[in-house]
Short mmCIF file of C-alpha atoms and ligand atoms in Angstrom, two decimals:
data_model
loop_
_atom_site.label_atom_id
_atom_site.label_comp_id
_atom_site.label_asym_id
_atom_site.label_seq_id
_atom_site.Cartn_x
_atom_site.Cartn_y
_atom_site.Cartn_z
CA UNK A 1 0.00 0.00 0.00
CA UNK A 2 1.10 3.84 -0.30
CA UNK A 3 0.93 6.21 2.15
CA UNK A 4 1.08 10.29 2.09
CA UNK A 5 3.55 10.64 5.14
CA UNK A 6 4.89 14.30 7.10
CA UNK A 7 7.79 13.34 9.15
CA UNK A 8 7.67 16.93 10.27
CA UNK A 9 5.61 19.77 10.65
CA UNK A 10 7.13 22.04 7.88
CA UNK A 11 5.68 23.49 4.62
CA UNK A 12 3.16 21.08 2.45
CA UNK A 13 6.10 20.28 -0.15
CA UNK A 14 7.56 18.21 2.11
CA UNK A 15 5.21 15.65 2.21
CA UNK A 16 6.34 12.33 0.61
CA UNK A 17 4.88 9.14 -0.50
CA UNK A 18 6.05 5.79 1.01
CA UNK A 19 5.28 2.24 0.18
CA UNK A 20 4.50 0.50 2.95
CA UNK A 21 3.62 -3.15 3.97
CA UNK A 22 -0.27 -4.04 4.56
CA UNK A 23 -1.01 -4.34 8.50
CA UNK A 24 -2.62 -8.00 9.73
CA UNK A 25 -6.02 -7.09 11.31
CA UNK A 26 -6.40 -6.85 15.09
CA UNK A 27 -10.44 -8.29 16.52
CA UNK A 28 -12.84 -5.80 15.27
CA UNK A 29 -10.81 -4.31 12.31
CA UNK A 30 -11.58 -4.35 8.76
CA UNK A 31 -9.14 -3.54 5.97
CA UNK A 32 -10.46 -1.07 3.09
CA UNK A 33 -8.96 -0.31 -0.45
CA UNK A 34 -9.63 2.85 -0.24
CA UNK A 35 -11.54 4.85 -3.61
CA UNK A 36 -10.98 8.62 -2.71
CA UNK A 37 -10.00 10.79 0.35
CA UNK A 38 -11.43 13.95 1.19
CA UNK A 39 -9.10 17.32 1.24
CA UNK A 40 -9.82 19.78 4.20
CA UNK A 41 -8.77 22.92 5.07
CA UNK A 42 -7.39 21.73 8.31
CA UNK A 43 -5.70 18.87 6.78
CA UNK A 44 -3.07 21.89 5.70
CA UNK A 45 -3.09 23.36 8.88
CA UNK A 46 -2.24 20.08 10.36
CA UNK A 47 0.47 19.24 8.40
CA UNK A 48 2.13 22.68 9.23
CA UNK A 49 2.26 21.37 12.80
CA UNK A 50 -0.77 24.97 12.64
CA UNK A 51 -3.24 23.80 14.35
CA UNK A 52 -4.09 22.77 17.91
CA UNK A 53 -4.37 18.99 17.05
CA UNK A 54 -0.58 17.82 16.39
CA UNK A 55 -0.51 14.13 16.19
CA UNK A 56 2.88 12.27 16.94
CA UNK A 57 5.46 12.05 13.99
CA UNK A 58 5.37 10.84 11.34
CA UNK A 59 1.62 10.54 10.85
CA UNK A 60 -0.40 10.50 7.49
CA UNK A 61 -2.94 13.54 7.20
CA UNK A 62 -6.40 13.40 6.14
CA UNK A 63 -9.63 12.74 7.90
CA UNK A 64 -12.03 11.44 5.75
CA UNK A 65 -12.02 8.37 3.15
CA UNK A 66 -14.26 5.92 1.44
CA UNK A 67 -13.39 2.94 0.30
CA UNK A 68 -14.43 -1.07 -0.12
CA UNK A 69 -13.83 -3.17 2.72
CA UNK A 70 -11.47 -6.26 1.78
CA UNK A 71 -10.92 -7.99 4.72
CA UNK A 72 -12.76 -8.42 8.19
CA UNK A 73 -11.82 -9.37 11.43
CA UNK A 74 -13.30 -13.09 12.42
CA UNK A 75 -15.65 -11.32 15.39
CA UNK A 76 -16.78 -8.28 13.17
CA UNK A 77 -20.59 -8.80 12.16
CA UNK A 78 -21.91 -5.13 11.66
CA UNK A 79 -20.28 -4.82 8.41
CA UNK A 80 -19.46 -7.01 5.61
CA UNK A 81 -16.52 -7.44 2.57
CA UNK A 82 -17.79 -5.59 -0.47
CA UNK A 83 -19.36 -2.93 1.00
CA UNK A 84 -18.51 0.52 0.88
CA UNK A 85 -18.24 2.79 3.57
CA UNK A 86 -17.07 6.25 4.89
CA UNK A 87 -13.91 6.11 7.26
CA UNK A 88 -14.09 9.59 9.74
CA UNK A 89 -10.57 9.81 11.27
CA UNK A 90 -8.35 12.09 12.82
CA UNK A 91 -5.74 11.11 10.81
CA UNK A 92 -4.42 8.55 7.96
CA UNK A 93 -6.88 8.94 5.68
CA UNK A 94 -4.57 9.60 2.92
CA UNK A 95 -3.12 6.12 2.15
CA UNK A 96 -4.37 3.39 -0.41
CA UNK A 97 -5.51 0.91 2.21
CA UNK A 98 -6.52 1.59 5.89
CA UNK A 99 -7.07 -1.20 8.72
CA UNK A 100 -10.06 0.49 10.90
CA UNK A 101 -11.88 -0.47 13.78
CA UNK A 102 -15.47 -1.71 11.95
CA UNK A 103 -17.65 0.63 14.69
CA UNK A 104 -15.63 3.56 12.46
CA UNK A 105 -17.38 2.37 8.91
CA UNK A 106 -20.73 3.89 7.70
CA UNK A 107 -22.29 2.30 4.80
CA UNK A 108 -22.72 5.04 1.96
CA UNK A 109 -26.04 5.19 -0.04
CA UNK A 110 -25.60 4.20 -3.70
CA UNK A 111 -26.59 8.10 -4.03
CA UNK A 112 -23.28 9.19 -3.58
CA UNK A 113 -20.17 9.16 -5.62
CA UNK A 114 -17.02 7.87 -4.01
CA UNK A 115 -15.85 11.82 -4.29
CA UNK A 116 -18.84 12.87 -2.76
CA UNK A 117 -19.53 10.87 -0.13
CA UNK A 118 -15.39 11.67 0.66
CA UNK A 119 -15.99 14.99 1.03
CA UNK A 120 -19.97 15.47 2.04
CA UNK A 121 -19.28 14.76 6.23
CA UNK A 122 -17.50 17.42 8.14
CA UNK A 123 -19.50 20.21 5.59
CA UNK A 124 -22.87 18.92 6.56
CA UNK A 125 -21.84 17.73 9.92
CA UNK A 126 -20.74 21.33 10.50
CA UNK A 127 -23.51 22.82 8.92
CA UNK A 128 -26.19 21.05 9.95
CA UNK A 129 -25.15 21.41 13.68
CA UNK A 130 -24.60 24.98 14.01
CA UNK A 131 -28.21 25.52 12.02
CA UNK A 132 -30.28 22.92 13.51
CA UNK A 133 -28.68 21.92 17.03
CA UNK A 134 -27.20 24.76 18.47
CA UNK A 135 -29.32 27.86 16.65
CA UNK A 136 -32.31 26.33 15.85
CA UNK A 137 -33.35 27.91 13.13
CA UNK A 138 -37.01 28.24 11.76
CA UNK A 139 -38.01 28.20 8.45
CA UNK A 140 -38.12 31.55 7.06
CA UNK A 141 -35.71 33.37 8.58
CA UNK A 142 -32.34 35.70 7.01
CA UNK A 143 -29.16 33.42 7.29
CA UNK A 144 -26.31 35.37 5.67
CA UNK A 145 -22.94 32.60 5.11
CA UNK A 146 -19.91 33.93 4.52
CA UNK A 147 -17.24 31.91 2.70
CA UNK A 148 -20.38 30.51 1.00
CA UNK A 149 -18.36 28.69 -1.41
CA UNK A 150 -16.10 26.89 0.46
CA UNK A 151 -16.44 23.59 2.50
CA UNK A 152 -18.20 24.42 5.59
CA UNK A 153 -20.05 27.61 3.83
CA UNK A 154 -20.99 25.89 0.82
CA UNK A 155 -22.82 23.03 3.25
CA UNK A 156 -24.85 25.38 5.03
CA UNK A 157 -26.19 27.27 1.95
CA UNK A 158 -27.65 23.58 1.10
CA UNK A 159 -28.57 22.67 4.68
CA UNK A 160 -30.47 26.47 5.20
CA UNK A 161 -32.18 25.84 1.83
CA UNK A 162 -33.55 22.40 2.51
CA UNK A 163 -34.85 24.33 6.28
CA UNK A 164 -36.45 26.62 4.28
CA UNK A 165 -34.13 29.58 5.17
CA UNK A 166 -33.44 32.55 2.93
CA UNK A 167 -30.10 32.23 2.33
CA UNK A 168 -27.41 34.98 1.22
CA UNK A 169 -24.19 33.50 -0.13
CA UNK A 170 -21.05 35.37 0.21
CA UNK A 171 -18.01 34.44 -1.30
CA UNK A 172 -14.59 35.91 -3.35
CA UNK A 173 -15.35 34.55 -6.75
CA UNK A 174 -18.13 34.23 -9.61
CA UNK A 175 -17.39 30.34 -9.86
CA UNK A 176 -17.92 30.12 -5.75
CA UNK A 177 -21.20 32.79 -5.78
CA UNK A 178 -22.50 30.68 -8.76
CA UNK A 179 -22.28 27.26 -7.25
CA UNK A 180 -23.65 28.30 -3.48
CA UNK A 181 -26.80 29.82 -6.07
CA UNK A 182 -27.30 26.26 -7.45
CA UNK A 183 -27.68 25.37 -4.04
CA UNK A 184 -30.66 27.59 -3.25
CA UNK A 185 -29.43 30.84 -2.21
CA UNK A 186 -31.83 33.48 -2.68
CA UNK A 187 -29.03 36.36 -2.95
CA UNK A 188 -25.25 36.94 -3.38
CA UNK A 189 -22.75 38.92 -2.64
CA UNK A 190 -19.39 39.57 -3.81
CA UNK A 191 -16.72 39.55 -0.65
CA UNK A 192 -14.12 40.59 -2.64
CA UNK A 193 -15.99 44.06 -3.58
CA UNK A 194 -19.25 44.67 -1.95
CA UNK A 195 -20.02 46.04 1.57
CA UNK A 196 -21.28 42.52 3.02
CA UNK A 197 -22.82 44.28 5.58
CA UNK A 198 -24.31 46.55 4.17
CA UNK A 199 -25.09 44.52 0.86
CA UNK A 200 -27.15 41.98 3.71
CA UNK A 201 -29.14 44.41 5.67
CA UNK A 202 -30.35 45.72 2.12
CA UNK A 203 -31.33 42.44 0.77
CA UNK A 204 -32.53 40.84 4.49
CA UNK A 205 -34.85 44.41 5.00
CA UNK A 206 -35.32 43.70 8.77
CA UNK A 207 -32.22 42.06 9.35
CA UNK A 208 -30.44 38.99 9.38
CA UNK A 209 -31.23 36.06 11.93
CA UNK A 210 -28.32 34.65 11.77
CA UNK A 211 -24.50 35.42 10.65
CA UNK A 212 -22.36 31.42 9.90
CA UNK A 213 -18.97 32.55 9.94
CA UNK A 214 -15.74 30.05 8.81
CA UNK A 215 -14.06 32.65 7.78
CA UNK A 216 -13.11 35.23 11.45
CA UNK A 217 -11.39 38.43 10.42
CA UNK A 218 -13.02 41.39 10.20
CA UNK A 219 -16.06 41.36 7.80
CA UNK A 220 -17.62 38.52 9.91
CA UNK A 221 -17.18 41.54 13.05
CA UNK A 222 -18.66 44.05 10.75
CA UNK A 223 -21.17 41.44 9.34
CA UNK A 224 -22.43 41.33 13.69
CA UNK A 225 -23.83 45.07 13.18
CA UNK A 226 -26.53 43.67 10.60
CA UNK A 227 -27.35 41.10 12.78
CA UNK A 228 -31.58 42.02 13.86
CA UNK A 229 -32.99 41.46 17.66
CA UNK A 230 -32.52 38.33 19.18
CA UNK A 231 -30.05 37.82 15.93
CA UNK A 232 -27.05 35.22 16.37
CA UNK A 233 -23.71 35.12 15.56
CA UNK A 234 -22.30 31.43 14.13
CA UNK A 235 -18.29 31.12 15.35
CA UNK A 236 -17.42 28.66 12.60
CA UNK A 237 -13.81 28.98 12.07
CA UNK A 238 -10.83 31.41 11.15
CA UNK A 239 -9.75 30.47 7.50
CA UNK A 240 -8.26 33.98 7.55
CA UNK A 241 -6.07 33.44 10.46
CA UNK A 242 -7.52 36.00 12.17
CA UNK A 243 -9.62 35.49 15.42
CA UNK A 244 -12.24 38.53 15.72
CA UNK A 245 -12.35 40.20 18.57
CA UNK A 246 -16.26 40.29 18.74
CA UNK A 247 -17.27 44.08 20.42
CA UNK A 248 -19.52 43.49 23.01
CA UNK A 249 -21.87 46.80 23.03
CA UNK A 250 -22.95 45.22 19.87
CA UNK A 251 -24.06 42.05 21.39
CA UNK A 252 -25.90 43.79 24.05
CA UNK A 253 -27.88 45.96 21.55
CA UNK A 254 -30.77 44.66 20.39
CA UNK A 255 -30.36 41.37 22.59
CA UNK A 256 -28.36 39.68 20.17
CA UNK A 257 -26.39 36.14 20.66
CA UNK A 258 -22.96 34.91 19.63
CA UNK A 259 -23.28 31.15 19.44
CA UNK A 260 -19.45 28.74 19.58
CA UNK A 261 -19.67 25.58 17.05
CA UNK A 262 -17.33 22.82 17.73
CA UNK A 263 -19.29 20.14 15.98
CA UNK A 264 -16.15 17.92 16.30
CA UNK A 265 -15.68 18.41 19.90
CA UNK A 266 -19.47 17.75 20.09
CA UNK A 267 -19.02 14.40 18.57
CA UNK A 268 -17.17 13.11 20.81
CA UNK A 269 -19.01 13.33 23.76
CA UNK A 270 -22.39 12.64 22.24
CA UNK A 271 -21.65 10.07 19.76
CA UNK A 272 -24.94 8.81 20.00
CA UNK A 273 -26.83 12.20 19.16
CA UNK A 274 -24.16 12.36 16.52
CA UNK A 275 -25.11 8.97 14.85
CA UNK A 276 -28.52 10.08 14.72
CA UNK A 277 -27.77 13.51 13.16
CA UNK A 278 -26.12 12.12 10.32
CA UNK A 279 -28.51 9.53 10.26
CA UNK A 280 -30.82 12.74 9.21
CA UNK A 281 -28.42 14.06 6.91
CA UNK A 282 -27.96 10.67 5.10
CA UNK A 283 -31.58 10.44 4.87
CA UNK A 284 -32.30 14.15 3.05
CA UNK A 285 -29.51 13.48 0.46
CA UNK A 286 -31.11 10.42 -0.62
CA UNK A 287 -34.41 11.79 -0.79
CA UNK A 288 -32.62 14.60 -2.91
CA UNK A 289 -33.11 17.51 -0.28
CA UNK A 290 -29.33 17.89 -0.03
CA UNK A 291 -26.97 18.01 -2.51
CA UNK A 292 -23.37 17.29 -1.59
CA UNK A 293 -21.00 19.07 -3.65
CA UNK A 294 -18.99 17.03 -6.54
CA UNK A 295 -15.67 17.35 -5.83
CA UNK A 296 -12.42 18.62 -7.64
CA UNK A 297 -10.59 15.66 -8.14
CA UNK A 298 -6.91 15.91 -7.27
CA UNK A 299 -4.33 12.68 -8.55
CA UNK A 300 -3.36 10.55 -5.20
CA UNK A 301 0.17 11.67 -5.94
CA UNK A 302 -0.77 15.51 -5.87
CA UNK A 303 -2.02 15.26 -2.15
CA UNK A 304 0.76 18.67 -1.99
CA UNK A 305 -0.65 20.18 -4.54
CA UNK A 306 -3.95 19.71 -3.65
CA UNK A 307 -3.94 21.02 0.47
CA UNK A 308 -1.80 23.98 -0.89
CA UNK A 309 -4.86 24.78 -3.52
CA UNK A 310 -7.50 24.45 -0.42
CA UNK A 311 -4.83 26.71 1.56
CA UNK A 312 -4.90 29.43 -0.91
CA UNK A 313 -8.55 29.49 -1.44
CA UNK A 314 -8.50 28.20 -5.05
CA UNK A 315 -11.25 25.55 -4.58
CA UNK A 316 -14.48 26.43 -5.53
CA UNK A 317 -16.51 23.54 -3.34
CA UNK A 318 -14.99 20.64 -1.96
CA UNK A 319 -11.29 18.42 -3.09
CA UNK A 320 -11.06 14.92 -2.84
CA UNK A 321 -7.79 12.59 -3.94
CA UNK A 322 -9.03 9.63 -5.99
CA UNK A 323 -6.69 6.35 -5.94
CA UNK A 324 -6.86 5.15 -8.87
CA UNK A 325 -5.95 1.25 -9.50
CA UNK A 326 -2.01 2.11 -10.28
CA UNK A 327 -1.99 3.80 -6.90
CA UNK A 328 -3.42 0.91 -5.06
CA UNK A 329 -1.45 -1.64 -6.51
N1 LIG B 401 -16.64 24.67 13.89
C1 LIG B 401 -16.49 23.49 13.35
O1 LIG B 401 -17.01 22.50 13.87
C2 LIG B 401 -15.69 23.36 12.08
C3 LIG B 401 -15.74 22.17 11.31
C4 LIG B 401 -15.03 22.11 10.13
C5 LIG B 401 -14.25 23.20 9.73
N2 LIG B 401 -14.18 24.31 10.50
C6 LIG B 401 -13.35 25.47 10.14
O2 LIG B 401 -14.04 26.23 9.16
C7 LIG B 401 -13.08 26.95 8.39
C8 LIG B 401 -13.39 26.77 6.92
O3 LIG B 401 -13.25 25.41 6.56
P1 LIG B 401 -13.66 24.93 5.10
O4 LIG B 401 -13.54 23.46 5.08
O5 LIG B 401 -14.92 25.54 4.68
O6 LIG B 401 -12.48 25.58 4.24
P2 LIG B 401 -12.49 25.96 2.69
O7 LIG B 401 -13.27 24.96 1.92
O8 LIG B 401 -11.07 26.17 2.33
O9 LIG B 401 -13.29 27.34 2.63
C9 LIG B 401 -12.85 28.44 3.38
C10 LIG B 401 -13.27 29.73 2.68
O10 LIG B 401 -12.77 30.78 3.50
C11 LIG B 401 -12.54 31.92 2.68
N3 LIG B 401 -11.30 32.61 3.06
C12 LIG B 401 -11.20 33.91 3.32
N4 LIG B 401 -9.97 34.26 3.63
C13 LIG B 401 -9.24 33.16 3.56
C14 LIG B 401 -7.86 32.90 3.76
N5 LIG B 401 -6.99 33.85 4.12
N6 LIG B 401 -7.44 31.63 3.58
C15 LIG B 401 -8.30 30.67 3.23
N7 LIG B 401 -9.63 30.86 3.03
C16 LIG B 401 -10.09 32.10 3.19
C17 LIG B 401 -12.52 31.43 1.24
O11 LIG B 401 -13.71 31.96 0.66
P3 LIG B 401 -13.67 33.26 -0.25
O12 LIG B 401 -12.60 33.03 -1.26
O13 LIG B 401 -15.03 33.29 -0.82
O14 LIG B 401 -13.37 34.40 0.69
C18 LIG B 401 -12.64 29.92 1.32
O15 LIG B 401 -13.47 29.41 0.27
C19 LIG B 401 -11.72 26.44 8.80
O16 LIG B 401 -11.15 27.37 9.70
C20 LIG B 401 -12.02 25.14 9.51
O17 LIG B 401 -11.03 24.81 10.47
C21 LIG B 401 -14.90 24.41 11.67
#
């Protein structure tokens, strides 16, 4: 099997590719040839030793993969050889085979391509907790996203729409504006040369309900002020780098709310509201409600190329690395 590995935490282009051996399985593993992997923004981060998470080195990066599963272990019975499934990891996703525990497989609907159902997780997972779970949104209500054509934006224009949310998209380029529109938002605007503020407190009239922020920095801090009463500000993420410093007079007029979003950190201590939240998810994209993004597809080999790409904001949706049968063999 072959293996993207970072013996250090140092600039993407230093990532290599190693053969490697294939691992016996352990009781309750299963071994998966794995189809694509899904490319996140804080796969870079990772690798640049940037983010909070630094796993021991040398690890393999990525955090989502589907694949077929090969090979079971003689006491697994919830899953079975042949089937595909979803891997969620921390880590190691970005390798041509992976030995997994089989409680960390979900069976993926026929729906879904390999690239999308690689990619479609930690978007809607995000999404649909911050919209449903933590600000319960009703239908009908202003939802302004910004970085609406990225990962984690793009998700939650699809997850407002199916709600029944009026949904404003904003994003940097025609290509990202254009997509987040074919996934039901009612307005755009352009980041890179509009007033968002203003541009949404025009469109919204009253106001917006809600702000979904991945982006920190200061238009999502300018983007509080056209928040209406009772209005709540989404902390997604900081794709900018930049952690606003959120002024409080503005929370305290008109009564508004900032809300934190840690879906992953959520996960982990309710795994069993979890299951049954993506349970939901899985459910609307088969019955065509949501509409998972397909991905850019990236070479296995190109695993650099790609997280740099995500880094520098040049994909419009989601990435994914397919293996292709050369890579696997
Ligand atoms: N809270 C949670 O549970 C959770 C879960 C997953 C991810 N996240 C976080 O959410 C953030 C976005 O993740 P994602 O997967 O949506 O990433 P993504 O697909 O790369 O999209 C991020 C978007 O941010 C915008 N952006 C603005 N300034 C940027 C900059 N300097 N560098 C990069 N992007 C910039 C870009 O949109 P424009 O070009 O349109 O400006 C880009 O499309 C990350 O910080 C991630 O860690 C949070």
């Amino acid at each position: 099997m072959r293996v993207v590995v970072c013996n250090s935490f140092a600039p993407l282009d230093q990532l290599v590719i190693e053969e490697r051996p294939s691992v016996a399985l352990r009781s309750g593993q299963v071994r998966i040839a794995v189809r694509a992997a899904g490319v996140n923004f804080v796969d870079a981060l990772i690798v640049q030793g940037l983010y909070q998470i630094k796993p021991p080195l040398p690890f393999t990066p990525g955090g989502e993969s589907v694949g077929v599963i090969t090979e079971i272990a003689e006491d697994v019975s919830e899953c079975s050889v042949g089937q595909r499934v979803l891997v969620t990891s921390g880590a190691g996703a970005f390798a041509t085979e992976m030995v997994v525990g089989a409680r960390n497989t979900l069976a993926m609907p026929d729906s879904l391509t390999d690239g999308q159902a690689a990619t479609f997780m930690q978007s809607y997972g995000t999404a649909w907790f911050a919209l449903v779970e933590r600000a319960r949104m009703q239908a009908g209500q202003w939802l302004l996203v910004l970085g609406a054509g990225g990962g984690v934006g793009l998700g939650a224009v699809d997850v407002g729409h199916a709600l029944g949310l009026k949904v404003i998209a904003a994003a940097s380029s025609p290509e990202k504006r254009a997509l987040a529109e074919s996934r039901g938002a009612v307005a755009t605007i352009d980041s890179s040369a509009e007033d968002v503020k203003a541009r949404a407190k025009e469109i919204s009239g009253e106001g917006l309900d809600a702000v979904y922020d991945p982006i920190g920095g200061a238009v999502g801090e300018q983007c509080l002020r056209a928040l209406r009463d009772d209005g709540q500000f989404l902390v997604i993420g900081f794709a900018s780098g930049d952690i606003p410093k959120l002024p409080a007079n503005q929370v305290l007029l008109r009564n508004r709310r900032v809300t934190g979003v840690e879906w992953g950190g959520w996960v982990i201590k309710h795994p069993e509201q979890n299951q049954r939240m993506v349970g939901e998810i899985l459910a609307k994209i088969v019955a065509g409600e949501l509409n998972p993004v397909e991905p850019y597809a990236y070479a296995f080999d190109d695993a650099a190329h790609a997280l740099a790409d995500q880094q520098n904001r040049n994909v419009v949706g989601k990435a994914v690395l397919l293996v292709s049968s050369a890579d696997a063999a």
